[in-house]
Every structure is written in structure tokens, then in C-alpha cells.
GROMACS .gro file of C-alpha atoms in nm:
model
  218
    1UNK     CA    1  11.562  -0.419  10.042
    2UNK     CA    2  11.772  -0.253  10.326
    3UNK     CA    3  12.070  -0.060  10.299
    4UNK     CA    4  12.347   0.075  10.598
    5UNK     CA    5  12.477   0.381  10.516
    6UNK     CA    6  12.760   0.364  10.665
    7UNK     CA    7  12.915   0.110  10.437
    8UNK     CA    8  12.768   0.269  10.153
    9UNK     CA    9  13.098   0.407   9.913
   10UNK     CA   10  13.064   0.817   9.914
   11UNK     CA   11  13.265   1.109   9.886
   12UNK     CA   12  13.399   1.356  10.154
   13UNK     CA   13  13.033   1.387  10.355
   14UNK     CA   14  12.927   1.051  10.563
   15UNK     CA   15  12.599   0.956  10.544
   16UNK     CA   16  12.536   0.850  10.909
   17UNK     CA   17  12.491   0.498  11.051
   18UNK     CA   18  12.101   0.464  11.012
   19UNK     CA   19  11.956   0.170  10.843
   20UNK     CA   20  11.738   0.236  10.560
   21UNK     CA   21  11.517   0.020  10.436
   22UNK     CA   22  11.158   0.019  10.235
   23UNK     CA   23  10.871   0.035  10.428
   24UNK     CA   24  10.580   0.001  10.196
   25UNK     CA   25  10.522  -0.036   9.793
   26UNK     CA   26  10.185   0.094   9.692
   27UNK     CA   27  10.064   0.025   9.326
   28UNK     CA   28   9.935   0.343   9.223
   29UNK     CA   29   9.707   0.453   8.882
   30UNK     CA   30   9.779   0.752   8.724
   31UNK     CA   31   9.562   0.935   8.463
   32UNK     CA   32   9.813   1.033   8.258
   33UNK     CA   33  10.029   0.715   8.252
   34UNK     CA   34   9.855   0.444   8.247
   35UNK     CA   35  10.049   0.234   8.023
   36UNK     CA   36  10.252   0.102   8.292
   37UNK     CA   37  10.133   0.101   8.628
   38UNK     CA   38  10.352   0.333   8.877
   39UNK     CA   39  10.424   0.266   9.227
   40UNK     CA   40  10.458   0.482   9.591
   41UNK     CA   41  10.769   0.372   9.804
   42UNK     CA   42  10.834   0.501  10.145
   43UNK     CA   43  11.090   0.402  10.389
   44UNK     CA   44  11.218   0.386  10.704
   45UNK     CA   45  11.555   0.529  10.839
   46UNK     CA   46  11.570   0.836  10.664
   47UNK     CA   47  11.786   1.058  10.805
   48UNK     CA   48  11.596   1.382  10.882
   49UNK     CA   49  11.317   1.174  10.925
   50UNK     CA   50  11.093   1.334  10.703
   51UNK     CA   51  10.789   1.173  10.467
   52UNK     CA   52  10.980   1.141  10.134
   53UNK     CA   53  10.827   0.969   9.866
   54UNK     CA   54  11.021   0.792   9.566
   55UNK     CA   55  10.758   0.760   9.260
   56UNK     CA   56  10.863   0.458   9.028
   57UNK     CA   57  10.764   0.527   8.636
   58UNK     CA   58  10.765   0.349   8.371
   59UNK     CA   59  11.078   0.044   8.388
   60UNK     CA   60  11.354   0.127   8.546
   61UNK     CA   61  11.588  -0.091   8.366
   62UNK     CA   62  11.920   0.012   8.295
   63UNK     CA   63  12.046   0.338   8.436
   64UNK     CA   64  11.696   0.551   8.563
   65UNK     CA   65  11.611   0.866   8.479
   66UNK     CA   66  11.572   1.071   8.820
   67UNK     CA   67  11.462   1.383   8.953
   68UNK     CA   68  11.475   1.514   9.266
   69UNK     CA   69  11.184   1.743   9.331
   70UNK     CA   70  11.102   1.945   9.619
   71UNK     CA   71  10.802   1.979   9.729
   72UNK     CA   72  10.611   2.322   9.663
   73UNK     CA   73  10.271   2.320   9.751
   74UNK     CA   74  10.163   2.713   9.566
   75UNK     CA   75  10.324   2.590   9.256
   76UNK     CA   76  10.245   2.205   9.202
   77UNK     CA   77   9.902   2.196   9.382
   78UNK     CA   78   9.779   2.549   9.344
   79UNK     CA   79   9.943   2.620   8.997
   80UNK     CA   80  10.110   2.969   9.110
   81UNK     CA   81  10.265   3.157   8.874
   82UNK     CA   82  10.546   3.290   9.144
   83UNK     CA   83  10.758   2.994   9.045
   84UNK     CA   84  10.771   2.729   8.789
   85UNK     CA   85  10.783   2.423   9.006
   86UNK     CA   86  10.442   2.280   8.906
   87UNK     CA   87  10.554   2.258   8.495
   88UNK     CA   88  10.876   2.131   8.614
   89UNK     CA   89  10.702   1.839   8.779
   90UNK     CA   90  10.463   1.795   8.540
   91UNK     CA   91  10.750   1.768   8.253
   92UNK     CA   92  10.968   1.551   8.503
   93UNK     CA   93  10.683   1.292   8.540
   94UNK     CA   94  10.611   1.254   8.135
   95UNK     CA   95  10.976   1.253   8.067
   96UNK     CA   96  11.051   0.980   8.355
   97UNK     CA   97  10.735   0.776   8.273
   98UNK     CA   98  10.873   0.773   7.891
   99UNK     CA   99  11.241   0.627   8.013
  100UNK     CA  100  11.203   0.462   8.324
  101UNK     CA  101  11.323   0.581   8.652
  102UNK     CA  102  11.237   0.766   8.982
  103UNK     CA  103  11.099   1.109   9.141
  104UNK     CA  104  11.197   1.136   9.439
  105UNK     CA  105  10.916   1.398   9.641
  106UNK     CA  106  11.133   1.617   9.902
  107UNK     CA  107  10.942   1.705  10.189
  108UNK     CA  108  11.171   2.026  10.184
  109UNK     CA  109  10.878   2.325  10.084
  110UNK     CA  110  11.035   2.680  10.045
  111UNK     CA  111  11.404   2.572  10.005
  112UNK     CA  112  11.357   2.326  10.332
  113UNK     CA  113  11.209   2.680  10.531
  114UNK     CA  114  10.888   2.556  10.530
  115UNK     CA  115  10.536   2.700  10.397
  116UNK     CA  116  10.456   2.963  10.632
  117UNK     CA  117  10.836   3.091  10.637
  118UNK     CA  118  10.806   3.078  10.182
  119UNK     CA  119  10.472   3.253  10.214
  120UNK     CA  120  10.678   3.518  10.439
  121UNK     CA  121  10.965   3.548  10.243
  122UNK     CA  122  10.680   3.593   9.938
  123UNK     CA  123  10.588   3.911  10.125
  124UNK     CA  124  10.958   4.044  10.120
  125UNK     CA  125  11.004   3.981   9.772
  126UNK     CA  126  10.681   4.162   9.733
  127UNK     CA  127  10.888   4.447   9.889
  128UNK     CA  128  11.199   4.461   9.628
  129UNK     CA  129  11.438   4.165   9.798
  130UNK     CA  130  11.508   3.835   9.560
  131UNK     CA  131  11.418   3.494   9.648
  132UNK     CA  132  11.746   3.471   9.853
  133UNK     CA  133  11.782   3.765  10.020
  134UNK     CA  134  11.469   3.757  10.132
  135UNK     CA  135  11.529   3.393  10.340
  136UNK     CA  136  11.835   3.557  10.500
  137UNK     CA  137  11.586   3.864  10.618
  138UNK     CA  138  11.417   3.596  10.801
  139UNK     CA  139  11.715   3.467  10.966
  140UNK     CA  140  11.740   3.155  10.714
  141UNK     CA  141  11.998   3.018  10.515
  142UNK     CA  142  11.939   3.094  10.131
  143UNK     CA  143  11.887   2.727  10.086
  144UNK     CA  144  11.865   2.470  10.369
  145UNK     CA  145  11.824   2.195  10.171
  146UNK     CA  146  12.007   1.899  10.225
  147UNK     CA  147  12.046   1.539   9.991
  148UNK     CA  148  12.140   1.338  10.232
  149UNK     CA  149  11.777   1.139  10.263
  150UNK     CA  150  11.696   1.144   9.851
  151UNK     CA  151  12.086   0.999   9.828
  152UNK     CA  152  11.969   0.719  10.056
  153UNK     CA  153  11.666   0.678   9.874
  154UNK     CA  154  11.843   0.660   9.556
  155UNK     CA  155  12.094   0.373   9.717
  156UNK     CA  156  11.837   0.169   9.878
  157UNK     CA  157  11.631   0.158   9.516
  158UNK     CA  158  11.994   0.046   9.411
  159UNK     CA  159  11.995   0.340   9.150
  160UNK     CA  160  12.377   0.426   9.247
  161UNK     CA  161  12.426   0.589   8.881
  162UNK     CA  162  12.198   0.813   8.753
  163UNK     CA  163  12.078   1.002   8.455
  164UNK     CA  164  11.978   1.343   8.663
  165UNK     CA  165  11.705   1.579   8.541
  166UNK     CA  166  11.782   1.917   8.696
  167UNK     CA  167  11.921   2.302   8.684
  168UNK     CA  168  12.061   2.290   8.990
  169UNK     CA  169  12.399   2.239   9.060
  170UNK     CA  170  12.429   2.207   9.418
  171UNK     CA  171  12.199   1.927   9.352
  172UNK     CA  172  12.415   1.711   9.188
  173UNK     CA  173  12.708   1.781   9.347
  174UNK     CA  174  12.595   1.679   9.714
  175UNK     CA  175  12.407   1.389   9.515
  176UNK     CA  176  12.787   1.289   9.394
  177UNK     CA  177  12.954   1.337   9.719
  178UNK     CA  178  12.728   1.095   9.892
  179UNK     CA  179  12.819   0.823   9.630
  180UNK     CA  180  12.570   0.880   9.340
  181UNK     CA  181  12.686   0.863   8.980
  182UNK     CA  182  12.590   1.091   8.748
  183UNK     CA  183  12.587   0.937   8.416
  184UNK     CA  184  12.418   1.291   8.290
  185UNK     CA  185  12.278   1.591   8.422
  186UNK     CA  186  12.045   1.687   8.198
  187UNK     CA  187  11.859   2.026   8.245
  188UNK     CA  188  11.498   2.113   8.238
  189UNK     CA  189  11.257   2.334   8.056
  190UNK     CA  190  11.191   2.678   8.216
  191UNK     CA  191  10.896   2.826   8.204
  192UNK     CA  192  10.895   3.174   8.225
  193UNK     CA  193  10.619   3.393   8.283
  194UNK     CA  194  10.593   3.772   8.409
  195UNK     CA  195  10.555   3.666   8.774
  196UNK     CA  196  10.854   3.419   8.792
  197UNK     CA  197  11.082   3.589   8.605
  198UNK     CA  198  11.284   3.789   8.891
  199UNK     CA  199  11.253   3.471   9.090
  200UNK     CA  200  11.424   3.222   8.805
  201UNK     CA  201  11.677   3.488   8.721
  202UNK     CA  202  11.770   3.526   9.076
  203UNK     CA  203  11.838   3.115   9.074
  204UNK     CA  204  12.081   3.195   8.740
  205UNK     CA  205  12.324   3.418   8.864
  206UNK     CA  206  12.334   3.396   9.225
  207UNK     CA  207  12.340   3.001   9.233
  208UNK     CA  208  12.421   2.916   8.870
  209UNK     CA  209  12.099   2.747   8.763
  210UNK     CA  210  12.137   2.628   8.459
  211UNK     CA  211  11.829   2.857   8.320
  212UNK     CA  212  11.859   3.007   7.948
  213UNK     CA  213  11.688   3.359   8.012
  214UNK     CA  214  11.819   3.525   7.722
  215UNK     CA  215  11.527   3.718   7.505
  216UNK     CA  216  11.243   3.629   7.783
  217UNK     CA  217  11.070   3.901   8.005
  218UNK     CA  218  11.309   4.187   8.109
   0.00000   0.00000   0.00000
């Protein structure tokens, strides 16, 4: 299936002129949901040209359940309590494989700064400054993060309305502005340890995460 984005219905941002298409569909096993097999889907045409992966769960049928996750390698591979990204995919893949739908995996580690840039920025919180300021001491933008590729993921899979799983509401509204529907936005759990606590509460007020931290760790 191949899409041009350029004739794709959006909002106020254009979406460029590149032709996306799939490239390959890979049956994939997984451990914990084996009931119905998943798939891998990459594509071509993207338009930062990064290695983005959609994950299909479960059936898709109807409108899909999808979250777009960015990738984090301390927290989903290495399980680090500075953030609660690993949990968050962890939940997102039970709750997708359950309903049917999509994650999308965003090649965008650190906020789209990269690893080595998050692990510096780590060092700076270390020193008093919150998750944001501390990107802008390194001459980054808070968040660099832009939809545009998971949006033409989402129309090439022809899942142009959407039940959304995430805080986030920058998220969804460059996701609508490039011609997704959002049926629902529909938050996720927070987990909340010591360690993560200054970081998720930075994410609540200065970005307006939708993250309930009322009677957790002061």
C-alpha cells in the first residue's frame, strides 16, 4: 500500500511530497501475545528518514488503538528508573494487543536529542536543572520531536482515525493537524517512583502532561 502525502487531507502543516509506501511485513512471535500473531512493518519515504517501526497487535478492525512511542533505550531496554518509559510500553503493548491496533516505535531517543545528548542532559539534571531546562543548557530545543513520519505511518496503514493512548498533548495535536482523527485520547498509567518523580512532574506543569501526581512522592 502506498500513499502521497501531498494529497493526503491535513490541517495547517503540509506533509511534504514524498511517497510513502511499505517496505516489508515481518510476522513476528511474541512471548507475551501469542494468541494472535503480531507483525513488523517498515517503510519507505519517511520523511526524516529515520528507521520507524509500526508494530501491528492483535486485529485492527474498526478504529485501532495507537500509541506513539519514542524510543528510550535506559528505560525500555535497561529498565531505568529515571523515567517511566519502559512500563509505559509495556502497558501500551498489553492494552493494544487486547483491542487491536498499532505502536508506532519513534526513532526519536531523548526527546529526538539523541542518546549521548539524554545521557548529558542526565548529568545536568543530576546538577538541580529539570528535564527541560537541562536540553536548552545544551543548546537544544526542550523537545525536538516532530509527527510528521508516525502521521504518515498512521495514513499509509490507512488508520486516519484513531483511538490515541497518550499524556501528551503536543502529541495529538500535531497528530490532528497532519490529518489524523482522534476518536479518543486516552491517557496512560504513570508510574512513579523516587527517581522519576521530578522528571514526570516537570512533563505536568511545564508541558501539561496529563499525569495525576497528587499524593505520590514529594
Amino acid at each position: 500500500m502506498k500513499v502521497t502525502t501531498s494529497q493526503l487531507p491535513v490541517g495547517n502543516r503540509p506533509l511534504g511530497r514524498a511517497e510513502v509506501r511499505r517496505r516489508t511485513v515481518v510476522p513476528l512471535d511474541l512471548e507475551a501475545y501469542t494468541s494472535v500473531q503480531s507483525e513488523l512493518i517498515t517503510f519507505h519515504g519517511l520523511a526524516d528518514g529515520q528507521e520507524h517501526l509500526a508494530v501491528r497487535l492483535g486485529e485492527p478492525t474498526g478504529i485501532p488503538l495507537v500509541r506513539v512511542h519514542s524510543e528510550c533505550l535506559t528505560g525500555d531496554v535497561l529498565g531505568s528508573r529515571r523515567c517511566d518509559c519502559g512500563p509505559q510500553l509495556t502497558d501500551a503493548l498489553a492494552m493494544i494487543h487486547e483491542r487491536g491496533g498499532y505502536l508506532l516505535y519513534m526513532r526519536q531517543e531523548g526527546r529526538g536529542i539523541g542518546l549521548y545528548n539524554k545521557l548529558d542532559a542526565y548529568q545536568l539534571q543530576d546538577d538541580g536543572h529539570d528535564t527541560y531546562a537541562a536540553n536548552l543548557q545544551l543548546g537544544r530545543a526542550a523537545d525536538e520531536r516532530d509527527y510528521t513520519a508516525a502521521a504518515q505511518i498512521l495514513h499509509c496503514l490507512g488508520a486516519v482515525e484513531i483511538d490515541l493512548l497518550t499524556n501528551n498533548p503536543d502529541k495529538a495535536e500535531q497528530l490532528r493537524r497532519y490529518g489524523i482523527r482522534l476518536r479518543k485520547v486516552l491517557p496512560t498509567v504513570a508510574h512513579v517512583n523516587p527517581d522519576n518523580y521530578r522528571y514526570l512532574a516537570a512533563k505536568a506543569t511545564e508541558t501539561r502532561h496529563t499525569i495525576d501526581l497528587e499524593g505520590m512522592f514529594p
